[in-house]
Amino acid sequence: MLRHLTRKLRAGGPVTVAEYMREALTNPGQLIGIWYISEWMAMGKPTTFQLVELGPGRGTLTEDILRVFKQLASVLSTCDVSVHLVEVSPKLSEIQAVMLTGGKVQPSPEDESAYMKGISKTGIPIFWYRDIQDVPPGYSFYLAHEFFDALPIHKFQRTEKGWREVLVDIDPEVPDQLRFVLSPSRTPASQNFIQPEETRDHVEVCPEAGVIVQRLASRIEKDGGAALVADYGHDGTKTDTFRGFRNHKLHDVLSAPGTADLTADVDFSYLRKMAQGKTATLGPIKQREFLKNMGIDLRLQVLLQNSSDTATREQLLHSYDMLMNPKMMGDCFNFFALLPHHRLVRPDKKDKPESKSPLPPVAGFNELLLK
Ligand SMILES: C[S@@+](CC[C@H](N)C(=O)[O-])C[C@H]1O[C@@H](n2cnc3c(N)ncnc32)[C@H](O)[C@@H]1O
């Protein structure tokens, strides 16, 4: 663990205490890696798959997943795996390259869809793209972890005159201060993005997330695979979730623009609508339920048994608490999956349409939250 952490710190610079805690315990990345292998097996062990990650950040999760793939190399021995990272930030793609390949990457020729390529330390080819549409078609497992919550949203308010869009304007009373105002009339967005059956009074919509989910769903429908989306979010129930964070503290979204990370919770009900007709969806399911279903308790026990000093054991319990406690990430962080429709068909349904045999389980989503 220490060797892994020092490599990470050398590559990407210091990390927050929260990241350190997450790293030291239960990298959810390892359980996520197991989820992909479990789905690959359930889908009949295709001879090749692409792991496609949207917004890999520092590359930590990818590294964890590749470590699991290496540990389970004998299981995957019949399969050609490649990794495809969709990353717009040049700085982060450099950090990912150092983390995953030790810096041994080369820019791709102009006529190739990837802008950079390399080989992982475990020998798997890795490619970088700016857009999901540049990733070659093929059987793929997609990952979007803390990706959608940073994409831009539109905000709408129900008024007596109908839906109005929330806009950002200059505050005429206070110099250099911004304020929210309501559009005096309907805007194209307020006409297009509000569902007729909407019951909330305040709604946030992330059209970019909708477009990306439509693309993922089309690709999964055509070429097979699955997508796992993990993020802060809700199932179409929350209203005003637009927040700013600076140095891990809440920060007014309108003051000192550009100095804080701006996020809004992911509306999974919207993502489900965008996938409709193309793929089935499962979830959202709370992180504490997903990780429990994935066997986090057993993993914690093994780690506790294998650690001899009190400090490490305390650290493990503390990190477990952060991932699982409903007041920390346990309840507000969610998992959601896109799967081909045939993946959720009862095995004997073709012969006996009235069959009541159980649906094939999908790891992590034991309750089969089919919506
Ligand atoms: C909050 S980080 C998530 C990091 C990582 N997935 C994790 O969970 O630790 C968001 C990532 O998405 C990237 N990103 C943001 N907008 C993007 C876009 N439109 N296309 C591709 N990547 C994007 C950022 O550069 C960053 O790598």
Coordinates of C-alpha atoms and ligand atoms in Angstrom, one line a residue:
M1 CA 0.0 0.0 0.0
L2 CA 2.8 2.4 0.9
R3 CA 4.6 1.7 -2.4
H4 CA 1.4 2.2 -4.3
L5 CA 0.8 5.5 -2.5
T6 CA 4.3 6.9 -2.9
R7 CA 4.1 6.2 -6.6
K8 CA 0.7 8.0 -6.8
L9 CA 2.0 11.0 -4.8
R10 CA 5.2 11.3 -7.0
A11 CA 3.0 11.2 -10.1
G12 CA 0.2 13.5 -9.1
G13 CA 1.4 15.5 -6.1
P14 CA -0.2 15.6 -2.7
V15 CA -3.8 14.3 -2.2
T16 CA -6.5 15.3 0.2
V17 CA -6.9 13.5 3.5
A18 CA -10.3 12.2 2.1
E19 CA -8.6 10.8 -0.9
Y20 CA -5.9 9.2 1.3
M21 CA -8.5 7.6 3.5
R22 CA -10.4 6.3 0.5
E23 CA -7.2 4.9 -1.0
A24 CA -6.0 3.3 2.3
L25 CA -9.2 1.2 2.7
T26 CA -11.3 -0.2 0.2
N27 CA -10.5 1.4 -3.1
P28 CA -14.1 1.1 -4.4
G29 CA -12.2 0.8 -7.7
Q30 CA -11.3 -2.8 -6.8
L31 CA -14.9 -3.7 -6.2
I32 CA -15.8 -1.9 -9.4
G33 CA -13.2 -4.0 -11.3
I34 CA -14.9 -7.1 -9.9
W35 CA -18.3 -5.8 -11.1
Y36 CA -16.9 -5.6 -14.7
I37 CA -15.5 -9.1 -14.6
S38 CA -18.7 -10.5 -13.1
E39 CA -20.7 -8.8 -16.0
W40 CA -18.2 -10.1 -18.6
M41 CA -18.7 -13.6 -17.3
A42 CA -22.5 -13.3 -17.1
M43 CA -22.5 -12.1 -20.8
G44 CA -20.7 -15.3 -21.9
K45 CA -17.0 -14.2 -21.7
P46 CA -16.7 -12.3 -25.0
T47 CA -13.1 -12.7 -26.4
T48 CA -12.5 -8.9 -26.3
F49 CA -13.6 -5.9 -24.4
Q50 CA -12.8 -2.2 -24.1
L51 CA -12.8 -0.5 -20.7
V52 CA -13.9 3.0 -21.4
E53 CA -13.7 5.6 -18.6
L54 CA -15.2 9.1 -18.8
G55 CA -13.2 11.7 -16.9
P56 CA -10.7 9.5 -15.1
G57 CA -9.3 12.4 -12.9
R58 CA -5.9 11.2 -11.6
G59 CA -6.4 7.7 -13.0
T60 CA -6.7 6.2 -9.5
L61 CA -9.8 4.1 -10.3
T62 CA -8.4 2.9 -13.6
E63 CA -5.2 1.8 -11.8
D64 CA -7.3 -0.1 -9.2
I65 CA -9.4 -1.8 -11.9
L66 CA -6.3 -2.8 -13.8
R67 CA -4.8 -4.2 -10.6
V68 CA -7.9 -6.4 -10.2
F69 CA -7.6 -7.5 -13.9
K70 CA -4.0 -8.5 -13.3
Q71 CA -4.9 -10.4 -10.1
L72 CA -7.6 -12.2 -12.0
A73 CA -5.4 -12.7 -15.2
S74 CA -6.1 -16.4 -15.2
V75 CA -9.9 -15.7 -15.4
L76 CA -9.4 -13.1 -18.2
S77 CA -6.8 -15.2 -20.1
T78 CA -9.2 -15.8 -23.0
C79 CA -9.9 -12.0 -23.4
D80 CA -8.1 -9.1 -25.1
V81 CA -8.6 -6.1 -22.9
S82 CA -7.9 -2.5 -23.9
V83 CA -8.4 0.8 -22.0
H84 CA -9.9 3.9 -23.5
L85 CA -9.9 7.2 -21.5
V86 CA -12.1 10.1 -22.4
E87 CA -10.3 13.2 -20.9
V88 CA -10.5 16.8 -22.0
S89 CA -7.9 18.2 -19.6
P90 CA -4.3 18.1 -20.9
K91 CA -2.9 18.4 -17.4
L92 CA -5.0 15.5 -16.0
S93 CA -4.2 13.3 -19.0
E94 CA -0.5 13.8 -18.3
I95 CA -1.1 12.8 -14.6
Q96 CA -3.0 9.7 -15.8
A97 CA -0.2 8.8 -18.2
V98 CA 2.4 8.9 -15.4
M99 CA 0.1 7.0 -13.1
L100 CA -0.9 4.2 -15.5
T101 CA 2.1 3.8 -17.8
G102 CA 5.0 5.4 -15.8
G103 CA 4.9 8.2 -18.4
K104 CA 5.6 6.0 -21.4
V105 CA 3.1 7.4 -23.8
Q106 CA 3.3 8.8 -27.3
P107 CA 1.0 11.3 -29.2
S108 CA -1.1 9.6 -31.8
P109 CA -0.8 10.7 -35.5
E110 CA -3.4 13.3 -36.6
D111 CA -5.4 10.8 -38.6
E112 CA -6.0 8.5 -35.5
S113 CA -9.0 9.2 -33.3
A114 CA -7.0 8.9 -30.1
Y115 CA -4.7 11.9 -29.2
M116 CA -2.3 9.8 -27.1
K117 CA -1.5 6.1 -26.5
G118 CA 0.6 4.0 -24.2
I119 CA 0.9 0.6 -22.5
S120 CA -0.2 0.1 -18.9
K121 CA 2.3 -1.2 -16.4
T122 CA 0.4 -4.4 -16.5
G123 CA 0.8 -4.6 -20.3
I124 CA -2.7 -3.4 -21.5
P125 CA -2.9 -0.9 -24.3
I126 CA -4.3 2.5 -23.3
F127 CA -5.7 5.3 -25.6
W128 CA -6.8 8.8 -24.8
Y129 CA -9.7 10.7 -26.5
R130 CA -11.4 14.1 -26.1
D131 CA -14.9 12.8 -26.9
I132 CA -16.8 9.5 -26.4
Q133 CA -17.6 9.5 -30.1
D134 CA -13.9 9.1 -30.9
V135 CA -13.7 5.8 -29.0
P136 CA -13.8 3.0 -31.6
P137 CA -17.0 0.9 -31.7
G138 CA -16.8 -2.5 -30.0
Y139 CA -18.0 -4.5 -27.0
S140 CA -17.3 -2.1 -24.1
F141 CA -17.6 -1.6 -20.4
Y142 CA -18.1 2.1 -19.5
L143 CA -17.3 3.8 -16.2
A144 CA -18.4 7.4 -15.2
H145 CA -17.3 7.9 -11.6
E146 CA -17.9 11.5 -10.3
F147 CA -18.1 12.6 -13.9
F148 CA -21.7 13.8 -14.5
D149 CA -22.0 15.9 -11.4
A150 CA -19.5 18.5 -12.7
L151 CA -21.1 19.0 -16.1
P152 CA -23.1 22.2 -16.6
I153 CA -26.8 22.3 -15.7
H154 CA -29.8 24.5 -16.5
K155 CA -32.0 25.6 -13.6
F156 CA -35.7 26.2 -13.9
Q157 CA -38.3 27.7 -11.5
R158 CA -42.1 27.1 -11.7
T159 CA -43.9 30.4 -11.6
E160 CA -47.6 31.5 -11.9
K161 CA -46.8 32.3 -15.6
G162 CA -45.2 28.9 -16.2
W163 CA -41.6 27.6 -16.2
R164 CA -38.9 30.3 -16.1
E165 CA -35.2 29.7 -16.4
V166 CA -32.9 30.9 -13.6
L167 CA -30.2 33.1 -15.1
V168 CA -27.0 34.8 -13.7
D169 CA -26.9 38.6 -13.9
I170 CA -25.0 41.6 -12.5
D171 CA -26.4 42.8 -9.1
P172 CA -27.3 46.5 -9.8
E173 CA -27.2 47.3 -6.0
V174 CA -23.7 45.9 -5.2
P175 CA -20.7 46.5 -7.4
D176 CA -18.9 43.4 -8.8
Q177 CA -21.5 41.1 -7.4
L178 CA -23.5 38.6 -9.3
R179 CA -27.1 37.4 -8.6
F180 CA -29.7 35.0 -9.8
V181 CA -32.6 36.3 -11.8
L182 CA -35.6 34.7 -13.5
S183 CA -36.0 35.0 -17.3
P184 CA -38.8 37.4 -18.0
S185 CA -40.3 34.9 -20.6
R186 CA -39.8 31.3 -21.7
T187 CA -36.3 30.3 -22.9
P188 CA -35.5 27.6 -25.5
A189 CA -34.2 25.5 -22.6
S190 CA -37.3 25.9 -20.5
Q191 CA -39.4 24.9 -23.4
N192 CA -37.3 21.8 -24.3
F193 CA -36.1 20.3 -21.0
I194 CA -39.0 20.3 -18.6
Q195 CA -41.1 17.1 -18.8
P196 CA -44.9 17.6 -18.9
E197 CA -45.4 15.4 -15.9
E198 CA -42.9 17.3 -13.7
T199 CA -44.2 17.9 -10.2
R200 CA -41.3 19.8 -8.6
D201 CA -41.2 23.6 -8.4
H202 CA -37.5 23.9 -9.1
V203 CA -35.6 21.6 -11.5
E204 CA -32.0 21.2 -12.6
V205 CA -31.4 19.6 -16.0
C206 CA -28.0 18.6 -17.4
P207 CA -28.5 18.2 -21.2
E208 CA -24.8 17.3 -21.7
A209 CA -25.3 14.3 -19.4
G210 CA -28.4 13.4 -21.4
V211 CA -26.6 13.4 -24.7
I212 CA -23.7 11.3 -23.3
V213 CA -26.1 8.7 -21.8
Q214 CA -27.9 8.5 -25.1
R215 CA -24.6 7.8 -26.8
L216 CA -23.6 5.2 -24.2
A217 CA -27.0 3.5 -24.6
S218 CA -26.8 3.5 -28.4
R219 CA -23.3 2.0 -28.3
I220 CA -24.3 -0.7 -25.7
E221 CA -27.4 -1.5 -27.7
K222 CA -25.4 -1.9 -30.9
D223 CA -22.1 -3.5 -29.7
G224 CA -22.9 -4.9 -26.3
G225 CA -21.4 -4.2 -22.9
A226 CA -22.6 -2.2 -19.9
A227 CA -22.1 1.1 -18.2
L228 CA -21.7 1.8 -14.5
V229 CA -22.4 5.4 -13.4
A230 CA -21.4 6.3 -9.8
D231 CA -22.1 9.8 -8.5
Y232 CA -23.7 12.1 -6.0
G233 CA -27.4 12.1 -7.0
H234 CA -31.1 11.5 -6.6
D235 CA -33.9 9.8 -8.5
G236 CA -35.8 12.9 -9.6
T237 CA -36.7 14.1 -6.2
K238 CA -34.3 16.9 -5.3
T239 CA -34.6 20.5 -6.4
D240 CA -31.8 23.0 -5.7
T241 CA -28.5 21.0 -5.5
F242 CA -26.1 23.5 -7.3
R243 CA -23.1 23.9 -4.9
G244 CA -19.6 25.3 -5.0
F245 CA -16.6 23.8 -3.1
R246 CA -13.3 25.6 -2.5
N247 CA -10.6 23.8 -0.5
H248 CA -13.3 21.1 0.3
K249 CA -15.5 23.7 2.0
L250 CA -18.9 25.0 0.7
H251 CA -18.4 28.2 -1.3
D252 CA -21.0 30.6 -2.7
V253 CA -21.5 29.6 -6.3
L254 CA -21.7 33.2 -7.5
S255 CA -18.7 34.7 -5.7
A256 CA -15.2 34.7 -7.1
P257 CA -16.2 32.7 -10.2
G258 CA -13.5 30.3 -11.4
T259 CA -12.0 29.7 -8.0
A260 CA -14.3 26.9 -6.8
D261 CA -15.5 23.5 -8.1
L262 CA -19.1 23.8 -9.1
T263 CA -21.3 20.7 -8.9
A264 CA -25.0 19.6 -9.1
D265 CA -26.4 16.3 -8.0
V266 CA -27.0 13.9 -10.9
D267 CA -30.7 13.4 -11.6
F268 CA -30.8 9.6 -12.4
S269 CA -34.5 9.7 -13.4
Y270 CA -33.4 12.0 -16.3
L271 CA -30.5 9.6 -17.3
R272 CA -33.0 6.7 -17.2
K273 CA -35.3 8.6 -19.6
M274 CA -32.4 9.3 -21.9
A275 CA -31.5 5.6 -22.1
Q276 CA -35.1 4.5 -22.6
G277 CA -35.8 2.4 -25.6
K278 CA -32.2 1.5 -26.1
T279 CA -31.0 -0.2 -22.9
A280 CA -32.4 -1.4 -19.6
T281 CA -31.3 0.5 -16.5
L282 CA -30.7 -0.6 -12.9
G283 CA -30.7 1.8 -9.9
P284 CA -29.9 4.2 -8.6
I285 CA -28.8 2.2 -5.5
K286 CA -27.1 3.8 -2.5
Q287 CA -23.4 3.3 -2.3
R288 CA -23.7 1.5 1.1
E289 CA -26.1 -1.0 -0.4
F290 CA -24.1 -1.5 -3.6
L291 CA -20.8 -2.0 -1.8
K292 CA -22.5 -4.3 0.8
N293 CA -23.9 -6.4 -2.1
M294 CA -20.4 -6.4 -3.6
G295 CA -18.9 -7.9 -0.4
I296 CA -17.3 -4.9 1.2
D297 CA -17.9 -6.4 4.7
L298 CA -15.9 -9.5 3.9
R299 CA -13.2 -7.5 2.3
L300 CA -12.9 -5.3 5.5
Q301 CA -12.7 -8.4 7.7
V302 CA -9.9 -9.9 5.6
L303 CA -8.0 -6.5 5.6
L304 CA -8.5 -6.2 9.4
Q305 CA -7.2 -9.8 9.9
N306 CA -4.2 -9.1 7.7
S307 CA -3.2 -5.8 9.5
S308 CA -1.2 -6.2 12.6
D309 CA -1.0 -2.6 13.9
T310 CA -3.7 -0.7 15.6
A311 CA -3.3 2.5 13.5
T312 CA -4.0 0.6 10.3
R313 CA -7.0 -1.1 11.8
E314 CA -8.4 2.2 13.0
Q315 CA -7.7 3.7 9.6
L316 CA -9.6 0.8 7.9
L317 CA -12.6 1.2 10.1
H318 CA -12.6 5.0 9.7
S319 CA -12.4 4.7 5.9
Y320 CA -15.2 2.0 5.9
D321 CA -17.3 4.5 7.8
M322 CA -16.7 7.2 5.3
L323 CA -17.8 5.0 2.4
M324 CA -20.7 3.4 4.1
N325 CA -22.1 5.8 6.8
P326 CA -25.4 7.3 5.6
K327 CA -24.2 10.7 6.9
M328 CA -21.0 10.5 4.9
M329 CA -21.0 9.0 1.4
G330 CA -23.2 5.9 2.1
D331 CA -26.5 7.5 1.2
C332 CA -25.8 10.4 -1.1
F333 CA -23.4 8.6 -3.5
N334 CA -25.3 6.3 -5.9
F335 CA -24.7 3.5 -8.5
F336 CA -26.7 3.2 -11.7
A337 CA -26.2 0.8 -14.6
L338 CA -27.1 0.6 -18.2
L339 CA -27.4 -3.0 -19.6
P340 CA -28.6 -4.5 -22.8
H341 CA -32.2 -5.6 -22.5
H342 CA -31.4 -9.2 -23.1
R343 CA -29.2 -9.2 -20.0
L344 CA -32.3 -9.0 -17.8
V345 CA -34.4 -11.6 -19.6
R346 CA -35.2 -14.7 -17.6
P347 CA -33.1 -17.5 -19.0
D348 CA -36.0 -19.8 -20.0
K349 CA -38.4 -17.0 -21.0
K350 CA -38.0 -17.7 -24.7
D351 CA -39.5 -21.2 -24.3
K352 CA -41.9 -20.4 -21.5
P353 CA -43.1 -16.8 -21.8
E354 CA -45.0 -17.1 -18.4
S355 CA -41.8 -18.2 -16.7
K356 CA -41.4 -16.9 -13.1
S357 CA -37.8 -18.2 -12.7
P358 CA -35.5 -15.6 -11.1
L359 CA -33.8 -12.9 -13.2
P360 CA -30.1 -13.4 -13.7
P361 CA -28.5 -11.4 -10.8
V362 CA -26.4 -8.4 -11.6
A363 CA -23.6 -8.0 -9.0
G364 CA -24.2 -5.0 -6.6
F365 CA -27.8 -4.6 -7.7
N366 CA -29.1 -7.6 -5.8
E367 CA -32.6 -6.2 -5.4
L368 CA -32.8 -5.8 -9.2
L369 CA -34.2 -2.3 -9.1
L370 CA -35.7 -2.6 -12.6
K371 CA -37.3 0.6 -13.6
Ligands
LIG1 C1 -14.3 15.1 -10.6 S1 -13.2 14.4 -11.8 C2 -13.6 12.6 -11.6 C3 -12.4 11.9 -11.4 C4 -12.5 10.4 -11.3 N1 -13.4 9.8 -12.2 C5 -12.7 9.9 -9.8 O1 -13.8 9.5 -9.5 O2 -11.8 10.1 -9.0 C6 -14.0 14.8 -13.4 C7 -13.1 14.4 -14.6 O3 -13.8 14.6 -15.8 C8 -13.0 15.3 -16.7 N2 -14.0 16.0 -17.6 C9 -14.8 17.0 -17.3 N3 -15.6 17.3 -18.3 C10 -15.3 16.5 -19.3 C11 -15.8 16.2 -20.6 N4 -16.8 17.0 -21.1 N5 -15.3 15.2 -21.3 C12 -14.3 14.4 -20.8 N6 -13.8 14.6 -19.6 C13 -14.3 15.6 -18.9 C14 -12.2 16.1 -15.8 O4 -11.1 16.6 -16.5 C15 -11.8 15.1 -14.7 O5 -10.9 14.2 -15.2

